[in-house]
CSV table of C-alpha atoms in Angstrom, one decimal:
chain,number,residue,atom,x,y,z
A,1,MET,CA,74.3,110.1,80.0
A,2,LEU,CA,76.3,110.9,76.8
A,3,LEU,CA,79.6,110.0,78.5
A,4,CYS,CA,78.1,106.6,79.5
A,5,LEU,CA,76.9,106.0,75.9
A,6,LYS,CA,80.4,106.8,74.6
A,7,VAL,CA,81.9,104.4,77.1
A,8,LEU,CA,79.5,101.7,75.9
A,9,ASN,CA,80.5,102.5,72.3
A,10,ILE,CA,76.9,102.8,71.1
A,11,SER,CA,76.6,103.8,67.4
A,12,THR,CA,75.3,107.2,66.3
A,13,PHE,CA,72.2,105.5,64.9
A,14,LYS,CA,71.4,103.8,68.2
A,15,LEU,CA,72.0,107.1,70.1
A,16,ILE,CA,69.6,109.0,67.9
A,17,TYR,CA,67.0,106.2,68.3
A,18,ILE,CA,67.3,106.3,72.1
A,19,ILE,CA,66.9,110.1,72.2
A,20,LEU,CA,63.8,110.1,69.9
A,21,PHE,CA,62.3,107.2,71.9
A,22,ALA,CA,62.7,109.1,75.2
A,23,VAL,CA,61.2,112.3,73.7
A,24,PHE,CA,58.1,110.8,72.2
A,25,PHE,CA,57.2,108.2,74.9
A,26,SER,CA,56.5,109.0,78.5
A,27,PRO,CA,57.8,106.7,81.3
A,28,GLN,CA,54.2,105.4,81.6
A,29,GLN,CA,54.4,104.2,78.0
A,30,LEU,CA,57.9,102.7,78.5
A,31,CYS,CA,56.8,100.6,81.4
A,32,ALA,CA,53.4,99.1,81.7
A,33,GLN,CA,51.9,99.6,85.2
A,34,LYS,CA,49.0,98.2,87.1
A,35,ALA,CA,45.8,100.3,86.9
A,36,LEU,CA,44.7,101.4,90.4
A,37,GLY,CA,41.0,101.3,91.3
A,38,ASN,CA,38.3,101.2,93.9
A,39,GLU,CA,39.4,98.3,96.1
A,40,ILE,CA,38.7,97.2,99.7
A,41,PHE,CA,41.5,95.1,101.3
A,42,ASP,CA,39.9,94.7,104.7
A,43,VAL,CA,36.7,92.7,104.8
A,44,ASN,CA,35.5,94.6,107.8
A,45,ILE,CA,35.3,97.9,105.9
A,46,LYS,CA,31.9,98.5,104.4
A,47,THR,CA,30.0,101.2,102.5
A,48,VAL,CA,32.9,103.3,101.3
A,49,LEU,CA,31.4,106.5,99.8
A,50,LEU,CA,33.2,109.4,98.1
A,51,HIS,CA,31.3,112.2,96.6
A,52,LYS,CA,31.1,116.0,96.3
A,53,ALA,CA,30.3,117.5,99.7
A,54,GLY,CA,26.6,118.5,99.9
A,55,PHE,CA,25.6,116.2,97.0
A,56,GLU,CA,25.7,112.5,97.8
A,57,MET,CA,24.6,111.4,94.3
A,58,SER,CA,27.5,113.2,92.6
A,59,GLU,CA,30.6,111.8,91.1
A,60,PRO,CA,33.8,112.4,93.1
A,61,ILE,CA,35.1,115.3,91.0
A,62,ILE,CA,36.1,118.8,92.0
A,63,GLN,CA,37.5,121.8,90.2
A,64,LEU,CA,41.1,122.8,90.8
A,65,ASN,CA,41.7,125.8,93.0
A,66,SER,CA,38.0,126.1,94.0
A,67,ASN,CA,36.2,125.9,97.3
A,68,GLU,CA,34.7,122.5,96.3
A,69,LYS,CA,35.2,119.6,98.8
A,70,LEU,CA,35.0,115.9,98.6
A,71,LEU,CA,33.4,113.9,101.4
A,72,LEU,CA,34.7,110.4,102.2
A,73,SER,CA,32.8,108.1,104.6
A,74,PHE,CA,33.1,104.4,105.5
A,75,ASP,CA,32.2,102.0,108.3
A,76,ASP,CA,34.5,99.7,110.2
A,77,LEU,CA,32.8,96.6,111.6
A,78,ASN,CA,35.8,95.2,113.4
A,79,ASP,CA,36.0,95.1,117.2
A,80,ILE,CA,34.4,98.5,117.6
A,81,LYS,CA,37.8,99.9,118.4
A,82,VAL,CA,38.9,103.3,117.0
A,83,LYS,CA,41.7,102.8,114.5
A,84,ASN,CA,44.6,105.0,113.5
A,85,PHE,CA,43.6,105.6,110.0
A,86,LYS,CA,45.6,107.8,107.7
A,87,TYR,CA,45.3,108.8,104.1
A,88,THR,CA,47.2,110.2,101.1
A,89,ILE,CA,46.6,110.7,97.4
A,90,GLN,CA,48.4,109.4,94.3
A,91,HIS,CA,48.2,111.2,90.9
A,92,CYS,CA,47.4,108.9,88.0
A,93,ASN,CA,47.1,109.1,84.2
A,94,ALA,CA,44.0,108.6,82.2
A,95,ARG,CA,44.4,104.8,82.5
A,96,TRP,CA,44.7,105.0,86.3
A,97,GLU,CA,48.3,104.1,86.3
A,98,ALA,CA,50.6,106.1,88.8
A,99,SER,CA,52.0,109.2,87.2
A,100,ASP,CA,55.7,109.7,87.1
A,101,LEU,CA,55.6,112.6,89.5
A,102,LEU,CA,57.1,113.3,92.9
A,103,THR,CA,54.5,113.7,95.7
A,104,ASN,CA,55.5,117.4,96.3
A,105,GLN,CA,54.7,118.1,92.6
A,106,TYR,CA,51.0,117.3,93.1
A,107,ILE,CA,50.4,117.6,96.9
A,108,LEU,CA,50.3,120.9,98.8
A,109,GLY,CA,50.9,120.4,102.5
A,110,PHE,CA,51.7,117.1,104.3
A,111,GLN,CA,52.1,113.9,102.3
A,112,GLU,CA,49.7,112.1,104.6
A,113,ASP,CA,47.1,113.1,107.3
A,114,TYR,CA,44.9,111.4,109.9
A,115,ILE,CA,41.1,110.6,109.7
A,116,ASN,CA,40.0,111.9,113.1
A,117,ASN,CA,36.2,112.3,112.6
A,118,TYR,CA,34.3,109.2,113.7
A,119,GLU,CA,31.0,108.2,115.4
A,120,PHE,CA,29.8,105.0,117.0
A,121,SER,CA,26.7,103.3,115.5
A,122,LEU,CA,23.4,103.8,117.5
A,123,ASN,CA,20.6,101.3,118.0
A,124,THR,CA,21.9,98.8,115.4
A,125,MET,CA,22.1,95.1,115.7
A,126,VAL,CA,25.5,95.2,113.8
A,127,PRO,CA,27.8,97.6,115.6
A,128,TYR,CA,30.3,99.7,113.7
A,129,ILE,CA,32.3,102.9,113.7
A,130,HIS,CA,31.5,105.4,111.0
A,131,TYR,CA,34.5,107.5,109.8
A,132,ARG,CA,34.3,110.8,107.8
A,133,LEU,CA,36.8,113.0,106.0
A,134,GLU,CA,36.4,116.2,104.1
A,135,PHE,CA,39.2,117.3,101.8
A,136,PRO,CA,41.0,119.1,100.2
A,137,ASN,CA,41.8,120.8,103.5
A,138,GLU,CA,44.5,122.9,105.1
A,139,TYR,CA,46.7,119.9,105.7
A,140,LEU,CA,46.6,118.1,102.3
A,141,ALA,CA,45.4,119.3,98.9
A,142,PRO,CA,46.0,118.4,95.2
A,143,ILE,CA,47.7,121.1,93.1
A,144,LEU,CA,47.4,119.5,89.7
A,145,SER,CA,44.3,118.4,87.7
A,146,GLY,CA,43.8,114.8,86.6
A,147,ASN,CA,42.9,111.4,88.0
A,148,TYR,CA,43.7,110.6,91.7
A,149,ILE,CA,43.7,107.6,93.9
A,150,LEU,CA,42.8,108.2,97.6
A,151,LYS,CA,44.6,105.7,99.7
A,152,VAL,CA,43.4,104.9,103.3
A,153,TYR,CA,45.6,102.8,105.5
A,154,GLU,CA,46.2,101.9,109.1
A,155,ASP,CA,49.5,103.3,110.5
A,156,ASN,CA,51.4,103.0,107.2
A,157,GLU,CA,50.8,102.1,103.5
A,158,GLU,CA,51.8,98.5,104.1
A,159,ASN,CA,48.5,98.1,105.9
A,160,MET,CA,46.3,99.4,103.1
A,161,VAL,CA,42.6,99.4,104.0
A,162,PHE,CA,41.1,100.6,100.7
A,163,THR,CA,41.6,102.8,97.7
A,164,LYS,CA,39.1,105.1,96.0
A,165,ARG,CA,39.2,107.0,92.7
A,166,PHE,CA,38.5,110.7,92.3
A,167,LYS,CA,39.2,113.5,89.8
A,168,VAL,CA,40.3,117.1,89.8
A,169,LEU,CA,39.2,119.2,86.9
A,170,GLU,CA,40.9,122.3,85.3
A,171,PRO,CA,38.4,123.3,82.7
A,172,GLN,CA,40.0,124.6,79.5
A,173,ILE,CA,37.5,123.4,76.8
A,174,ASN,CA,33.7,123.1,76.2
A,175,ILE,CA,31.9,119.9,75.2
A,176,GLU,CA,28.5,119.5,73.5
A,177,ALA,CA,27.0,116.1,73.2
A,178,LYS,CA,23.8,114.2,72.5
A,179,VAL,CA,22.5,110.7,72.1
A,180,ARG,CA,21.4,109.7,68.6
A,181,PRO,CA,20.3,106.5,66.8
A,182,THR,CA,23.1,104.4,65.3
A,183,ALA,CA,23.8,104.4,61.6
A,184,ASP,CA,23.2,100.6,61.7
A,185,TYR,CA,19.4,100.3,61.2
A,186,SER,CA,19.4,96.7,62.6
A,187,GLN,CA,20.6,98.1,66.0
A,188,ARG,CA,18.6,101.3,66.2
A,189,ASN,CA,16.1,99.8,68.6
A,190,SER,CA,18.7,98.6,71.1
A,191,GLN,CA,21.8,100.9,70.9
A,192,GLN,CA,22.6,104.5,71.7
A,193,GLU,CA,25.3,106.4,69.9
A,194,ILE,CA,27.1,109.3,71.6
A,195,GLY,CA,27.8,112.2,69.2
A,196,PHE,CA,29.9,115.1,70.6
A,197,SER,CA,32.2,118.0,69.7
A,198,ILE,CA,35.0,119.5,71.7
A,199,PHE,CA,35.6,123.3,71.5
A,200,THR,CA,39.1,124.2,72.4
A,201,ASN,CA,38.4,128.0,73.1
A,202,ASN,CA,41.9,129.1,72.0
A,203,PHE,CA,43.5,126.5,74.3
A,204,TYR,CA,46.4,125.4,72.2
A,205,ILE,CA,46.6,121.6,71.5
A,206,PRO,CA,49.4,120.9,69.1
A,207,ASN,CA,48.2,117.4,68.0
A,208,PRO,CA,44.7,116.5,69.3
A,209,GLY,CA,44.9,113.0,68.0
A,210,ARG,CA,48.1,112.4,70.0
A,211,ASP,CA,47.9,114.7,72.9
A,212,LEU,CA,44.2,114.1,74.0
A,213,SER,CA,42.7,111.0,75.6
A,214,VAL,CA,38.9,111.0,75.4
A,215,ILE,CA,36.9,108.6,77.4
A,216,VAL,CA,33.1,108.0,77.4
A,217,LYS,CA,31.4,106.1,80.3
A,218,GLN,CA,27.8,104.9,80.7
A,219,ASN,CA,26.3,105.1,84.3
A,220,GLY,CA,29.8,105.2,85.8
A,221,ARG,CA,30.6,101.6,84.6
A,222,GLU,CA,34.2,100.7,83.9
A,223,ASP,CA,33.7,97.5,82.0
A,224,ASN,CA,32.1,99.0,78.9
A,225,LYS,CA,33.8,102.4,78.8
A,226,ILE,CA,35.0,103.6,75.4
A,227,THR,CA,38.5,104.9,75.1
A,228,ASP,CA,41.1,106.1,72.6
A,229,LEU,CA,38.6,108.2,70.6
A,230,LYS,CA,40.0,110.3,67.8
A,231,PRO,CA,38.4,113.3,66.2
A,232,VAL,CA,36.7,112.6,62.8
A,233,ARG,CA,37.3,116.2,61.7
A,234,ILE,CA,39.1,119.3,63.0
A,235,LEU,CA,37.2,122.4,62.1
A,236,GLY,CA,39.2,125.3,63.5
A,237,GLN,CA,38.6,125.3,67.2
A,238,GLU,CA,36.0,122.4,67.0
A,239,LEU,CA,37.0,118.8,67.2
A,240,ASP,CA,34.2,116.7,65.7
A,241,TYR,CA,33.6,113.2,67.2
A,242,TYR,CA,30.3,112.6,65.5
A,243,PHE,CA,29.9,109.4,63.5
A,244,ASN,CA,33.2,107.9,64.7
A,245,GLN,CA,31.8,104.4,64.6
A,246,GLN,CA,33.1,103.8,68.1
A,247,SER,CA,31.1,105.6,70.8
A,248,ILE,CA,28.2,103.2,70.6
A,249,PHE,CA,26.6,101.6,73.7
A,250,GLU,CA,23.9,99.0,74.3
A,251,GLY,CA,21.0,101.0,75.7
A,252,GLY,CA,20.4,98.3,78.3
A,253,ASN,CA,17.3,98.6,80.5
A,254,GLU,CA,16.1,100.5,83.4
A,255,PHE,CA,17.7,99.2,86.6
A,256,ARG,CA,16.0,96.8,89.0
A,257,TYR,CA,15.8,98.2,92.6
A,258,PHE,CA,15.0,97.3,96.2
A,259,ASP,CA,14.2,99.5,99.2
A,260,ILE,CA,15.5,98.4,102.6
A,261,LYS,CA,15.1,101.7,104.5
A,262,SER,CA,13.0,100.0,107.1
A,263,PHE,CA,12.9,96.4,108.5
A,264,ARG,CA,9.4,97.0,109.9
A,265,TYR,CA,7.6,96.5,106.5
A,266,ARG,CA,8.1,94.7,103.2
A,267,SER,CA,8.6,97.2,100.4
A,268,GLU,CA,8.1,96.5,96.7
A,269,TYR,CA,10.2,93.6,95.5
A,270,VAL,CA,10.9,92.4,99.0
A,271,GLN,CA,9.5,88.9,99.7
A,272,ALA,CA,10.4,88.5,103.4
A,273,ILE,CA,12.4,90.0,106.2
A,274,GLU,CA,13.7,87.6,108.9
A,275,PHE,CA,16.0,87.9,111.8
A,276,TRP,CA,18.4,85.3,113.1
A,277,ASP,CA,22.0,85.1,114.3
A,278,ASN,CA,21.7,88.7,115.5
A,279,VAL,CA,21.3,90.1,111.9
A,280,TYR,CA,18.5,90.8,109.6
A,281,HIS,CA,18.0,88.9,106.3
A,282,VAL,CA,16.1,90.5,103.5
A,283,PHE,CA,14.8,88.1,100.8
A,284,LEU,CA,14.0,89.7,97.4
A,285,ARG,CA,11.2,88.3,95.3
A,286,GLU,CA,12.1,85.6,92.7
A,287,GLU,CA,13.1,87.4,89.5
A,288,GLN,CA,13.1,86.5,85.8
A,289,SER,CA,15.1,87.6,82.7
A,290,LYS,CA,13.7,90.8,81.1
A,291,ALA,CA,15.4,90.2,77.8
A,292,ASN,CA,12.2,89.5,75.9
A,293,ASP,CA,10.0,92.1,77.7
A,294,ILE,CA,8.9,95.3,76.0
A,295,TYR,CA,10.5,98.5,77.3
A,296,HIS,CA,9.0,99.7,80.5
A,297,PHE,CA,10.0,103.0,82.1
A,298,GLU,CA,11.1,103.0,85.7
A,299,HIS,CA,12.2,106.0,87.9
A,300,ASP,CA,15.6,104.5,88.7
A,301,ILE,CA,18.8,106.3,89.7
A,302,ASN,CA,21.0,104.7,87.0
A,303,GLY,CA,22.8,102.1,89.1
A,304,LYS,CA,23.5,104.3,92.2
A,305,PHE,CA,22.5,103.7,95.8
A,306,ILE,CA,21.6,105.9,98.8
A,307,ILE,CA,22.0,105.1,102.5
A,308,ARG,CA,18.8,105.8,104.3
A,309,ASN,CA,17.0,104.7,107.5
A,310,SER,CA,13.3,105.7,107.8
A,311,ASP,CA,13.1,104.5,111.4
A,312,GLY,CA,15.9,106.7,112.8
A,313,ASP,CA,17.1,110.3,112.7
A,314,ASN,CA,20.7,109.8,111.6
A,315,ASP,CA,21.2,107.8,108.4
A,316,ARG,CA,25.0,107.6,108.9
A,317,ILE,CA,25.0,105.8,112.3
A,318,GLU,CA,21.4,104.5,112.8
A,319,SER,CA,21.3,102.5,109.5
A,320,ASP,CA,21.8,98.8,110.2
A,321,TYR,CA,23.4,96.1,108.1
A,322,CYS,CA,21.7,93.1,106.7
A,323,TRP,CA,22.1,90.2,104.3
A,324,VAL,CA,20.2,90.8,101.1
A,325,HIS,CA,19.3,87.5,99.3
A,326,PHE,CA,19.0,87.5,95.5
A,327,ASN,CA,17.1,84.9,93.5
A,328,LEU,CA,17.2,84.8,89.7
A,329,LYS,CA,15.2,82.1,88.0
A,330,HIS,CA,16.9,80.3,85.1
A,331,PRO,CA,16.1,76.9,83.5
A,332,PHE,CA,19.8,75.8,83.3
A,333,GLU,CA,23.3,76.5,84.6
A,334,TYR,CA,25.8,78.2,82.3
A,335,GLN,CA,28.9,76.1,82.0
A,336,ASN,CA,31.4,78.7,80.7
A,337,SER,CA,29.9,81.8,82.3
A,338,GLU,CA,29.3,83.3,85.7
A,339,ILE,CA,26.4,85.5,86.9
A,340,PHE,CA,26.9,88.6,89.0
A,341,VAL,CA,24.8,91.3,90.7
A,342,ILE,CA,26.3,94.6,89.6
A,343,GLY,CA,25.7,98.3,90.5
A,344,GLU,CA,27.6,101.2,92.1
A,345,PHE,CA,27.4,99.3,95.4
A,346,THR,CA,29.6,96.6,94.0
A,347,ASN,CA,31.9,99.1,92.4
A,348,TRP,CA,30.8,97.7,89.1
A,349,ASP,CA,33.1,94.9,89.9
A,350,PHE,CA,33.0,91.1,89.4
A,351,SER,CA,34.2,89.4,92.5
A,352,GLU,CA,33.2,86.4,94.8
A,353,THR,CA,31.2,88.9,96.9
A,354,ASN,CA,28.6,89.6,94.3
A,355,LYS,CA,28.7,86.3,92.3
A,356,LEU,CA,25.6,84.1,92.3
A,357,THR,CA,25.7,80.3,92.4
A,358,TYR,CA,23.3,77.9,90.7
A,359,ASN,CA,20.7,75.9,92.7
A,360,SER,CA,19.8,72.9,90.5
A,361,GLU,CA,16.9,71.9,92.7
A,362,ASN,CA,15.1,75.2,92.4
A,363,PHE,CA,16.5,76.2,89.0
A,364,THR,CA,17.7,79.5,90.3
A,365,TYR,CA,20.9,81.6,90.6
A,366,GLU,CA,21.2,82.6,94.3
A,367,GLY,CA,23.5,84.8,96.4
A,368,LYS,CA,23.6,87.2,99.2
A,369,ILE,CA,25.4,90.5,99.9
A,370,PHE,CA,25.9,92.3,103.2
A,371,LEU,CA,24.6,95.8,102.8
A,372,LYS,CA,23.7,98.9,104.8
A,373,GLN,CA,20.1,100.1,104.9
A,374,GLY,CA,19.0,102.3,102.0
A,375,TYR,CA,17.8,102.3,98.4
A,376,TYR,CA,19.7,100.3,95.8
A,377,ASN,CA,19.8,99.9,92.0
A,378,TYR,CA,21.3,96.8,90.4
A,379,GLN,CA,21.3,94.5,87.3
A,380,TYR,CA,22.3,91.0,86.5
A,381,ALA,CA,25.4,90.5,84.3
A,382,LEU,CA,26.8,87.5,82.5
A,383,LYS,CA,30.6,87.1,82.4
A,384,ASN,CA,32.1,84.8,79.8
A,385,LEU,CA,35.0,82.8,81.4
A,386,ASN,CA,36.6,82.2,78.0
A,387,ASP,CA,36.5,86.0,77.3
A,388,PRO,CA,36.6,87.8,80.7
A,389,ASP,CA,36.3,91.3,79.0
A,390,ASN,CA,33.0,90.2,77.5
A,391,ILE,CA,30.3,91.4,80.0
A,392,ASP,CA,26.8,90.7,78.9
A,393,ILE,CA,23.7,92.4,80.5
A,394,ILE,CA,21.4,91.9,77.6
A,395,THR,CA,20.8,88.2,78.4
A,396,PHE,CA,19.0,89.1,81.6
A,397,GLU,CA,18.1,92.7,81.2
A,398,GLY,CA,17.4,93.2,77.5
A,399,SER,CA,18.4,96.4,75.6
A,400,HIS,CA,16.3,99.3,74.4
A,401,TYR,CA,17.1,102.6,72.7
A,402,GLU,CA,14.6,104.4,75.0
A,403,THR,CA,16.4,103.5,78.2
A,404,THR,CA,17.5,106.6,80.3
A,405,ASN,CA,21.2,106.4,80.9
A,406,ASP,CA,23.8,108.8,82.3
A,407,TYR,CA,26.8,109.5,80.0
A,408,THR,CA,30.0,111.2,81.0
A,409,ILE,CA,32.8,112.5,78.7
A,410,TYR,CA,36.3,113.0,80.1
A,411,VAL,CA,39.0,114.8,78.1
A,412,TYR,CA,42.7,114.4,79.3
A,413,TYR,CA,45.6,116.4,77.8
A,414,MET,CA,49.3,115.7,78.1
A,415,GLU,CA,51.2,118.8,77.4
A,416,PRO,CA,54.4,118.1,75.3
A,417,GLY,CA,57.4,118.0,77.5
A,418,THR,CA,55.4,116.9,80.6
A,419,TYR,CA,54.9,113.5,82.2
A,420,TYR,CA,51.3,113.7,83.5
A,421,GLN,CA,47.8,114.1,82.0
A,422,GLN,CA,45.6,117.0,83.0
A,423,LEU,CA,41.8,116.7,83.1
A,424,ILE,CA,40.7,119.7,81.0
A,425,GLY,CA,37.2,118.7,80.0
A,426,TYR,CA,34.2,117.0,81.7
A,427,TYR,CA,30.6,116.8,80.5
A,428,LYS,CA,27.8,114.7,82.0
A,429,PHE,CA,24.3,114.4,80.5
A,430,THR,CA,21.4,112.0,80.4
A,431,ALA,CA,19.9,110.1,77.5
A,432,GLN,CA,16.2,111.1,78.0
A,433,ASN,CA,13.3,108.8,77.4
């Protein structure tokens, strides 16, 4: 490298600048990359689930070098022909950009493996093949902590089917946190502030403000997560993040929900169940904005969903698919905004699949989503077309300090001299009513 620089006749000042730039900035910082996420590229792939084995409501996170496993499952509704599905994993930084590592630096075993466990649906009007995979396993396992993307494809990566995020934790620190009223008295009835401290436990972090990436999420949502938090004070082995003026969330409201575990009866909030074109249609009751309602507690599951079929013995392969019709009453159509149904079952995403359209004759926003039988939580969100990052749930859901929300804190560490971020801290807690 030095020989090349001399040949190019670069000045001493420029040479020092290049060296310092390479030392203090990782390749990820030198070249912006696309963030990888939960995406489905094949329209016939439905109900992609990834969670800790044995606990279907859990986040997909396991501890490094432990016996913990992740369970992946998904349905293929295409042709009812067994596919040659393969998978691999990709290490990422805290921003979900691909890390600058070779695969053998973070994978133990083969670089890819087959998904061989499958079952055919039973007694369903919509036929499908249900696939399952448990990993890490003897063929493929991560050997570094951090963020990972699970890639599933047919035959080769050019035929990508879907990607799914998961995390591997190497605990080095402790976190204590609680929800508190905001310092702004005018927002105390609607907002929740997350105060927390990180205890390093003799784990050496040269420069916490530079070397740590701290992220706080509410109910698993990506659109309103808070990033780039810096400690307010460093008190020995305690990093204090209280009163940082940043980790403040709208309390929101308890989630709306519907139960479609059976097509034999209409559960709460289901107006009608019909059958035509060889598929069930579930019509939810007409709904209204809750923005001006007083707070009302509901036993929700904070945006998650569970696959269940009360009329069969095997939820995995006896749960049928149906069209769920949504109907939100509103006196006018927004001109510069779009309305979406959001929840974990939509990956908290904003796509054509979960967007509602306005019916000017009935003064309602309407839409339908193809879903597997179960129990679902959801909310209505308003997306400003002039400001796509501005996601508003308050307009239709309201916001209350009393709302029960799940909060998760992630702490990533980039050790000086390395090119990847470790996940060294993880803490999940609930804002209690």
